[in-house]
Coordinates of C-alpha atoms in Angstrom, one line a residue:
Chain R
M26 CA 113.9 80.8 19.5
N27 CA 112.7 79.9 16.0
N28 CA 109.3 78.9 14.8
Y29 CA 109.7 76.2 12.1
K30 CA 106.9 75.5 9.6
L31 CA 107.1 72.0 8.1
T32 CA 105.4 70.6 4.9
I33 CA 105.1 66.9 5.3
Q34 CA 104.2 64.1 2.9
Y35 CA 103.2 60.7 4.2
D36 CA 101.8 57.3 3.3
G37 CA 99.3 56.9 6.1
G38 CA 98.8 53.2 5.4
R39 CA 100.5 51.8 8.5
Y40 CA 99.6 54.6 11.0
K41 CA 96.6 55.3 13.3
G42 CA 96.2 58.8 11.7
W43 CA 98.0 62.1 12.4
Q44 CA 97.0 62.9 15.9
R45 CA 99.0 61.7 18.9
L46 CA 96.6 60.1 21.3
G47 CA 98.9 59.0 24.1
N48 CA 102.4 57.7 24.6
G49 CA 103.7 55.1 22.3
E50 CA 100.8 55.5 19.8
N51 CA 101.7 54.7 16.3
T52 CA 100.6 58.1 14.9
I53 CA 102.4 60.4 12.5
Q54 CA 102.5 63.3 14.9
A55 CA 104.1 61.0 17.6
K56 CA 106.8 59.8 15.1
I57 CA 107.7 63.4 14.1
E58 CA 107.6 64.7 17.7
H59 CA 110.0 61.9 18.7
V60 CA 112.5 62.8 16.0
V61 CA 112.1 66.6 16.6
S62 CA 112.6 66.2 20.3
E63 CA 115.8 64.1 19.8
M64 CA 117.0 66.9 17.5
A65 CA 116.2 69.6 20.0
G66 CA 117.5 67.8 23.0
V67 CA 114.2 68.6 24.9
P68 CA 110.6 67.4 24.4
I69 CA 108.9 69.4 21.7
E70 CA 105.3 69.5 20.7
I71 CA 104.3 70.0 17.1
I72 CA 101.1 71.6 15.8
G73 CA 99.4 70.1 12.7
S74 CA 97.1 72.1 10.4
G75 CA 94.6 69.3 10.6
R76 CA 94.1 65.7 11.5
T77 CA 94.0 62.8 9.1
D78 CA 92.2 59.6 10.1
A79 CA 93.9 56.2 10.3
G80 CA 95.1 55.1 6.9
V81 CA 94.6 58.5 5.3
H82 CA 97.6 60.0 3.3
A83 CA 99.0 63.5 3.0
L84 CA 100.6 65.2 0.0
A85 CA 101.3 68.3 2.0
Q86 CA 100.3 68.4 5.7
I87 CA 101.4 71.7 7.4
A88 CA 102.8 71.7 10.9
N89 CA 104.9 74.0 13.1
F90 CA 107.1 73.8 16.2
K91 CA 109.2 76.2 18.2
M92 CA 112.8 75.3 19.2
E93 CA 115.5 77.1 21.3
K94 CA 118.3 75.4 19.5
E95 CA 119.5 77.4 16.5
M96 CA 119.4 75.4 13.3
T97 CA 119.1 76.4 9.7
E98 CA 116.0 75.3 7.7
Q99 CA 118.2 73.0 5.6
A100 CA 119.8 71.4 8.7
V101 CA 116.3 70.7 10.2
Q102 CA 115.0 69.2 7.0
T103 CA 118.1 67.0 6.5
Y104 CA 118.0 65.8 10.2
L105 CA 114.3 64.9 10.1
N106 CA 114.5 63.1 6.8
K107 CA 117.5 61.1 8.0
Y108 CA 115.7 59.8 11.1
L109 CA 112.0 59.6 10.1
P110 CA 110.6 56.4 8.7
Q111 CA 110.7 56.2 4.9
D112 CA 106.9 56.7 4.6
I113 CA 107.0 60.1 6.2
V114 CA 109.0 62.8 4.3
V115 CA 109.5 66.5 5.2
T116 CA 109.4 68.2 1.8
N117 CA 109.9 71.8 3.0
V118 CA 111.1 73.7 6.2
E119 CA 110.7 77.4 6.6
I120 CA 111.4 79.7 9.6
V121 CA 108.3 81.8 10.1
A122 CA 107.1 84.6 12.3
D123 CA 106.8 83.7 16.0
R124 CA 103.0 84.2 16.0
Y125 CA 102.4 81.6 13.2
H126 CA 100.3 78.7 14.3
A127 CA 99.6 75.9 11.8
R128 CA 96.1 75.2 12.9
F129 CA 94.8 78.7 13.2
H130 CA 96.5 80.1 10.1
T131 CA 95.3 77.4 7.7
T132 CA 92.1 78.9 6.2
E133 CA 91.6 76.5 3.4
K134 CA 92.0 72.7 3.2
M135 CA 91.9 70.5 0.1
Y136 CA 91.4 66.8 0.0
L137 CA 91.9 64.4 -3.0
Y138 CA 90.1 61.1 -3.2
K139 CA 91.1 58.4 -5.8
I140 CA 88.7 55.9 -7.1
W141 CA 89.9 53.0 -9.4
N142 CA 86.8 52.4 -11.6
E143 CA 87.7 49.3 -13.7
A144 CA 86.4 45.7 -13.4
Y145 CA 89.7 44.5 -11.9
T146 CA 92.1 45.9 -9.3
N147 CA 95.1 48.0 -10.3
P148 CA 98.0 46.4 -8.4
F149 CA 100.1 49.6 -8.3
I150 CA 97.5 51.9 -6.8
R151 CA 95.4 49.5 -4.7
K152 CA 96.9 51.0 -1.5
Y153 CA 96.1 54.5 -2.6
S154 CA 92.6 54.3 -4.0
T155 CA 89.3 52.6 -3.5
H156 CA 88.2 50.1 -6.1
I157 CA 84.7 50.3 -7.5
E158 CA 84.1 47.5 -10.1
E159 CA 80.8 48.7 -11.6
P160 CA 81.0 51.7 -14.0
L161 CA 80.3 55.0 -12.2
D162 CA 78.2 57.7 -14.0
L163 CA 80.5 60.6 -13.9
E164 CA 78.0 63.2 -15.1
K165 CA 75.6 62.3 -12.3
M166 CA 78.5 62.5 -9.8
K167 CA 79.5 66.0 -11.0
M168 CA 75.9 67.2 -10.7
A169 CA 75.7 65.8 -7.1
A170 CA 79.0 67.5 -6.3
S171 CA 77.7 70.9 -7.3
F172 CA 75.1 70.8 -4.6
F173 CA 77.7 70.6 -1.9
I174 CA 79.4 73.9 -2.8
G175 CA 78.7 76.8 -0.5
E176 CA 77.9 77.0 3.2
H177 CA 75.9 74.2 4.7
D178 CA 75.2 72.4 8.0
F179 CA 77.0 69.1 7.3
T180 CA 75.4 67.1 10.2
A181 CA 74.2 64.5 7.7
F182 CA 77.9 63.9 6.8
S183 CA 79.4 64.0 10.3
N184 CA 80.4 61.2 12.6
A185 CA 78.0 60.5 15.5
K186 CA 80.9 61.0 18.0
S187 CA 81.6 64.5 16.8
N188 CA 81.3 67.1 19.5
K189 CA 82.0 70.2 17.4
K190 CA 79.7 73.1 18.4
T191 CA 78.8 73.9 14.8
K192 CA 78.6 71.6 11.9
V193 CA 78.4 74.5 9.4
R194 CA 81.3 74.4 6.9
E195 CA 81.9 76.1 3.6
I196 CA 82.9 74.1 0.5
Y197 CA 84.8 76.3 -1.9
S198 CA 85.2 73.9 -4.8
F199 CA 84.5 70.3 -5.8
E200 CA 86.0 68.8 -8.9
I201 CA 85.8 65.3 -10.5
T202 CA 88.1 64.2 -13.3
K203 CA 88.7 60.8 -14.9
E204 CA 91.7 59.5 -16.8
N205 CA 92.3 55.8 -17.8
G206 CA 90.0 54.3 -15.2
L207 CA 91.2 56.5 -12.4
I208 CA 88.6 59.0 -11.0
E209 CA 90.0 61.9 -8.9
V210 CA 87.8 63.9 -6.7
R211 CA 89.2 67.2 -5.3
I212 CA 87.2 69.1 -2.6
S213 CA 88.3 72.3 -0.8
G214 CA 86.7 74.2 2.0
N215 CA 87.3 76.2 5.2
G216 CA 87.3 73.0 7.2
F217 CA 85.9 69.5 7.4
L218 CA 84.2 67.5 10.1
Y219 CA 85.6 64.1 11.2
N220 CA 84.9 61.6 8.4
M221 CA 83.1 64.2 6.4
V222 CA 85.1 63.9 3.2
R223 CA 84.8 60.1 3.2
K224 CA 81.1 60.3 3.8
I225 CA 80.6 62.8 1.0
V226 CA 82.7 60.7 -1.4
G227 CA 80.8 57.6 -0.3
T228 CA 77.5 59.3 -1.2
L229 CA 78.9 60.4 -4.5
I230 CA 79.8 56.8 -5.3
E231 CA 76.2 55.8 -4.5
V232 CA 75.0 58.5 -6.9
G233 CA 77.5 57.2 -9.6
L234 CA 76.0 53.7 -9.1
G235 CA 72.4 55.0 -9.5
R236 CA 71.4 54.2 -5.9
I237 CA 70.9 57.8 -4.9
E238 CA 69.6 60.5 -7.2
A239 CA 71.9 63.6 -7.6
E240 CA 68.8 65.8 -7.3
D241 CA 68.2 64.4 -3.8
I242 CA 71.4 65.8 -2.4
P243 CA 70.0 69.2 -1.3
A244 CA 67.2 67.4 0.7
I245 CA 69.8 65.0 2.2
I246 CA 71.9 67.9 3.4
E247 CA 68.8 69.7 4.7
K248 CA 67.5 66.8 6.7
K249 CA 70.6 66.6 8.8
E250 CA 70.1 62.9 9.4
R251 CA 73.2 60.6 9.3
N252 CA 71.4 57.5 8.0
Q253 CA 70.3 59.3 4.7
T254 CA 73.8 59.2 3.3
G255 CA 75.5 56.3 1.5
R256 CA 78.6 54.4 2.4
M257 CA 81.7 55.9 3.9
A258 CA 84.5 55.7 1.4
E259 CA 87.7 53.8 2.4
A260 CA 90.6 55.7 4.1
A261 CA 93.2 54.4 1.7
G262 CA 91.9 56.6 -1.2
L263 CA 92.1 59.8 0.7
F264 CA 94.9 62.4 0.6
L265 CA 95.2 65.7 2.5
V266 CA 96.5 68.0 -0.2
Chain U
M1 CA 91.2 22.5 -26.7
N2 CA 91.6 26.3 -26.5
N3 CA 94.7 28.4 -26.5
Y4 CA 94.3 31.3 -24.0
K5 CA 96.4 34.4 -24.2
L6 CA 96.7 36.4 -21.0
T7 CA 97.8 39.9 -20.4
I8 CA 99.0 40.2 -16.8
Q9 CA 99.9 43.1 -14.6
Y10 CA 101.8 42.6 -11.4
D11 CA 103.6 44.3 -8.5
G12 CA 106.8 42.2 -8.4
G13 CA 107.9 43.6 -5.0
R14 CA 107.3 40.4 -3.0
Y15 CA 108.1 37.8 -5.7
K16 CA 111.3 36.1 -6.9
G17 CA 110.6 37.1 -10.4
W18 CA 108.5 35.7 -13.2
Q19 CA 110.0 32.3 -13.9
R20 CA 109.1 29.2 -11.8
L21 CA 112.4 27.6 -10.7
G22 CA 111.1 24.6 -8.8
N23 CA 108.2 23.5 -6.7
G24 CA 106.9 25.9 -4.1
E25 CA 108.9 28.8 -5.4
N26 CA 107.4 32.2 -4.8
T27 CA 107.4 33.3 -8.4
I28 CA 104.6 34.9 -10.5
Q29 CA 104.5 32.0 -13.0
A30 CA 104.1 29.5 -10.1
K31 CA 101.3 31.5 -8.6
I32 CA 99.4 31.7 -11.9
E33 CA 100.0 28.1 -12.8
H34 CA 98.7 27.0 -9.5
V35 CA 95.4 28.9 -10.0
V36 CA 95.1 27.9 -13.7
S37 CA 95.7 24.2 -12.8
E38 CA 93.0 24.4 -10.1
M39 CA 90.6 25.9 -12.7
A40 CA 91.4 23.3 -15.3
G41 CA 91.4 20.3 -12.9
V42 CA 94.7 19.1 -14.4
P43 CA 98.3 20.5 -14.1
I44 CA 98.8 23.2 -16.7
E45 CA 102.0 24.9 -17.8
I46 CA 101.9 28.6 -18.8
I47 CA 104.4 30.2 -21.2
G48 CA 105.5 33.8 -20.6
S49 CA 106.7 36.2 -23.3
G50 CA 109.7 37.0 -21.2
R51 CA 111.1 36.7 -17.7
T52 CA 111.3 39.5 -15.1
D53 CA 113.9 39.4 -12.3
A54 CA 113.1 39.4 -8.6
G55 CA 111.3 42.6 -7.6
V56 CA 110.6 43.7 -11.2
H57 CA 107.0 44.8 -12.1
A58 CA 104.9 44.3 -15.2
L59 CA 102.3 46.5 -16.7
A60 CA 101.5 44.0 -19.4
Q61 CA 103.2 40.6 -19.3
I62 CA 101.9 38.3 -22.1
A63 CA 101.5 34.6 -21.5
N64 CA 99.5 31.7 -22.9
F65 CA 98.3 28.2 -21.9
K66 CA 96.2 25.4 -23.5
M67 CA 93.3 23.9 -21.7
E68 CA 90.9 21.0 -22.6
K69 CA 88.1 22.4 -20.4
E70 CA 85.8 24.7 -22.4
M71 CA 85.6 28.2 -20.8
T72 CA 84.8 31.6 -22.2
E73 CA 87.4 34.3 -22.1
Q74 CA 85.4 36.2 -19.5
A75 CA 84.9 33.2 -17.3
V76 CA 88.7 32.5 -17.3
Q77 CA 89.5 36.1 -16.4
T78 CA 86.9 36.2 -13.6
Y79 CA 88.2 32.9 -12.1
L80 CA 91.8 34.0 -12.2
N81 CA 91.3 37.4 -10.7
K82 CA 89.1 35.9 -8.0
Y83 CA 91.8 33.4 -6.8
L84 CA 95.1 35.2 -7.7
P85 CA 96.8 37.4 -5.0
Q86 CA 95.8 41.1 -5.2
D87 CA 99.2 42.1 -6.6
I88 CA 98.8 39.9 -9.7
V89 CA 95.9 40.9 -12.0
V90 CA 94.8 39.5 -15.4
T91 CA 93.8 42.5 -17.4
N92 CA 92.8 40.6 -20.6
V93 CA 92.0 37.1 -21.8
E94 CA 91.8 36.2 -25.5
I95 CA 91.3 32.8 -27.2
V96 CA 94.0 32.7 -29.9
A97 CA 95.1 30.4 -32.7
D98 CA 96.4 27.0 -31.6
R99 CA 99.9 27.8 -32.9
Y100 CA 100.3 31.0 -30.9
H101 CA 103.2 30.8 -28.4
A102 CA 103.8 33.8 -26.1
R103 CA 107.6 33.6 -26.2
F104 CA 108.2 32.9 -29.9
H105 CA 105.5 35.4 -31.1
T106 CA 106.7 38.4 -29.1
T107 CA 109.0 40.2 -31.4
E108 CA 109.2 43.5 -29.5
K109 CA 109.7 44.1 -25.8
M110 CA 109.4 47.4 -24.0
Y111 CA 110.6 48.3 -20.5
L112 CA 109.9 51.4 -18.4
Y113 CA 112.3 52.5 -15.7
K114 CA 111.3 55.1 -13.1
I115 CA 113.9 57.4 -11.3
W116 CA 112.8 59.8 -8.6
N117 CA 115.3 62.6 -8.9
E118 CA 114.6 64.9 -5.9
A119 CA 116.6 65.5 -2.7
Y120 CA 114.1 63.5 -0.6
T121 CA 112.2 60.3 -1.1
N122 CA 108.6 60.3 -2.5
P123 CA 106.7 58.0 0.0
F124 CA 104.1 57.0 -2.7
I125 CA 106.4 55.8 -5.4
R126 CA 109.4 54.6 -3.4
K127 CA 108.5 50.9 -4.1
Y128 CA 108.2 51.6 -7.8
S129 CA 111.2 53.7 -8.5
T130 CA 114.9 54.2 -7.7
H131 CA 115.8 57.4 -5.8
I132 CA 118.7 59.5 -7.0
E133 CA 119.3 62.5 -4.7
E134 CA 121.8 64.4 -6.8
P135 CA 120.3 66.2 -9.9
L136 CA 120.8 64.2 -13.1
D137 CA 121.8 65.9 -16.3
L138 CA 118.9 64.9 -18.6
E139 CA 120.5 66.2 -21.8
K140 CA 123.6 64.1 -21.2
M141 CA 121.5 61.0 -20.5
K142 CA 119.5 61.5 -23.7
M143 CA 122.7 61.8 -25.7
A144 CA 124.0 58.6 -24.0
A145 CA 120.8 56.8 -24.8
S146 CA 121.0 57.6 -28.5
F147 CA 124.2 55.5 -28.8
F148 CA 122.4 52.4 -27.7
I149 CA 119.9 52.4 -30.6
G150 CA 120.5 49.9 -33.3
E151 CA 122.1 46.4 -33.3
H152 CA 125.0 45.9 -30.9
D153 CA 126.7 43.1 -29.1
F154 CA 125.6 43.9 -25.5
T155 CA 128.2 41.7 -23.7
A156 CA 129.3 44.8 -21.7
F157 CA 125.7 45.0 -20.3
S158 CA 125.2 41.3 -19.6
N159 CA 125.4 39.2 -16.5
A160 CA 128.5 37.1 -16.2
K161 CA 126.3 34.0 -15.6
S162 CA 124.5 34.5 -19.0
N163 CA 124.9 31.5 -21.3
K164 CA 123.1 32.9 -24.3
K165 CA 124.8 32.0 -27.6
T166 CA 124.7 35.5 -29.0
K167 CA 124.7 38.8 -27.0
V168 CA 123.6 40.7 -30.1
R169 CA 120.3 42.5 -29.6
E170 CA 118.6 45.4 -31.4
I171 CA 117.3 48.4 -29.6
Y172 CA 114.5 50.1 -31.5
S173 CA 113.9 53.1 -29.3
F174 CA 115.1 54.8 -26.2
E175 CA 113.2 57.7 -24.7
I176 CA 113.8 59.8 -21.5
T177 CA 111.2 62.2 -20.1
K178 CA 110.9 64.1 -16.9
E179 CA 107.9 65.5 -15.1
N180 CA 107.8 66.9 -11.5
G181 CA 111.0 65.1 -10.3
L182 CA 110.1 61.8 -11.9
I183 CA 112.3 60.6 -14.8
E184 CA 110.8 57.9 -17.0
V185 CA 113.1 55.9 -19.3
R186 CA 111.4 53.8 -22.0
I187 CA 113.5 51.3 -24.0
S188 CA 112.3 48.9 -26.6
G189 CA 114.0 46.2 -28.6
N190 CA 113.8 42.7 -30.1
G191 CA 115.0 41.2 -26.8
F192 CA 117.1 41.9 -23.7
L193 CA 119.8 39.9 -21.9
Y194 CA 119.5 39.0 -18.2
N195 CA 120.0 42.3 -16.2
M196 CA 120.7 44.2 -19.4
V197 CA 118.0 46.9 -18.9
R198 CA 119.1 47.6 -15.3
K199 CA 122.8 47.7 -16.4
I200 CA 122.0 50.2 -19.2
V201 CA 119.9 52.4 -16.9
G202 CA 122.6 52.2 -14.2
T203 CA 125.1 53.4 -16.8
L204 CA 122.8 56.2 -17.8
I205 CA 122.5 57.3 -14.2
E206 CA 126.3 57.5 -14.0
V207 CA 126.3 59.7 -17.2
G208 CA 123.6 61.9 -15.6
L209 CA 125.8 62.3 -12.5
G210 CA 128.8 63.2 -14.7
R211 CA 130.9 60.1 -13.8
I212 CA 130.8 58.7 -17.3
E213 CA 130.9 60.8 -20.4
A214 CA 128.0 60.2 -22.9
E215 CA 130.6 60.2 -25.7
D216 CA 132.3 57.2 -24.2
I217 CA 129.2 54.9 -24.6
P218 CA 130.1 53.6 -28.1
A219 CA 133.6 52.6 -26.9
I220 CA 132.1 50.9 -23.8
I221 CA 129.7 48.9 -26.0
E222 CA 132.6 48.1 -28.4
K223 CA 135.0 46.9 -25.7
K224 CA 132.5 44.2 -24.5
E225 CA 134.0 44.3 -20.9
R226 CA 131.5 44.1 -18.1
N227 CA 133.5 46.2 -15.6
Q228 CA 133.4 49.3 -17.9
T229 CA 129.7 50.0 -17.1
G230 CA 128.3 51.7 -14.1
R231 CA 126.0 50.5 -11.4
M232 CA 123.1 48.2 -12.0
A233 CA 119.9 50.1 -11.3
E234 CA 117.5 48.7 -8.6
A235 CA 114.8 46.1 -9.6
A236 CA 112.0 48.2 -7.9
G237 CA 112.1 50.9 -10.6
L238 CA 111.7 48.5 -13.6
F239 CA 108.5 47.6 -15.4
L240 CA 107.9 45.2 -18.3
V241 CA 105.5 47.2 -20.5

């Protein structure tokens, strides 16, 4: 029995997120499990390193599954890419140690968020970014971002439905760059609560628009009240890296 | 009466090309003329600098139209972007001299062609590139490209239906770059025949695959026979710059 580790890239635009919720659900996990099970000849469950919400993309989602059937890494990759929809691509397959588990062994996650910050839409990236027409103040956004780094209780940036025991997470890095109207936000940490990245980016956008002061971020985190934060940024701009 | 010059960006994926062919045609020119005419209150014809085929994109198509109604450049731009479909965006509006004519006054055209040259599809650019799985020899393609520069009779790279009097065109520059699996081909000249760019890029791909020798390009041009050239590259990878 081999343990196969997959690196998967997908355009999440037409899916209800990563996680399979039932039978026949239009999720990325369900699509991949269907093809893997056909390949294996038996039902196979795959384990993802993390979930992505409906509409969120991935540049490199990590997953693994175990299979009795002996197949080379190359043969698995070729089979999956032949039968998966064109918006889901397996970019790497590796046979790993039996004890490897994609969720438990992923200790760092990075997300990328794209903001198109020009007066008019960009037709080529409109499905992969959020569009903010008013000019954003990048310096203020960078200052606001710096306050998120470190270990904090992120209750203020969580979804009310979240039932996680602890809302403490550590942010390792938070970078904001801009090139030709496109702002890219990269945030990495040991884990993220449901909707947390989109809520943080939404707050950053409010800071960039001058509606929230960067200096108020520490107090907003401290208060742990959900209604203190700004908008939740659109799913289309978010990529699991 | 003002003469308005427009710079237009579009994702040509769902259109039958630039040029209006009749009433109710799903073309970019027809879409824009419809909105401009509504704005003007009278039927208005717009003149494009050049046509793009079905499925071809534009980063900056130039067009102009004349209108009796007095409107500022900003008001025209705002109106058009409000009522045009999201995959057509007016990036600039300029009031120009009355004699300006987008087709006659455009003396250089540049096209960009994108080739994704990795074993597997890239889900994010699959609608804006052609996918070649086998590795392409970039050095051979660059050598082949160099033979196109200058003034030549491009009959070998024209469409059989073309009824242009002369098939002589001048290529000013032809550059090929590669970054992370993405090959970008940029070709500029004083004009291009119908399908010419896609036929030239298709031939370049054949050279990159080793099926046509770069050194044979001068003879292929010289022969003026259409069946000497390679494939015609897909429309999705082509952008009018």
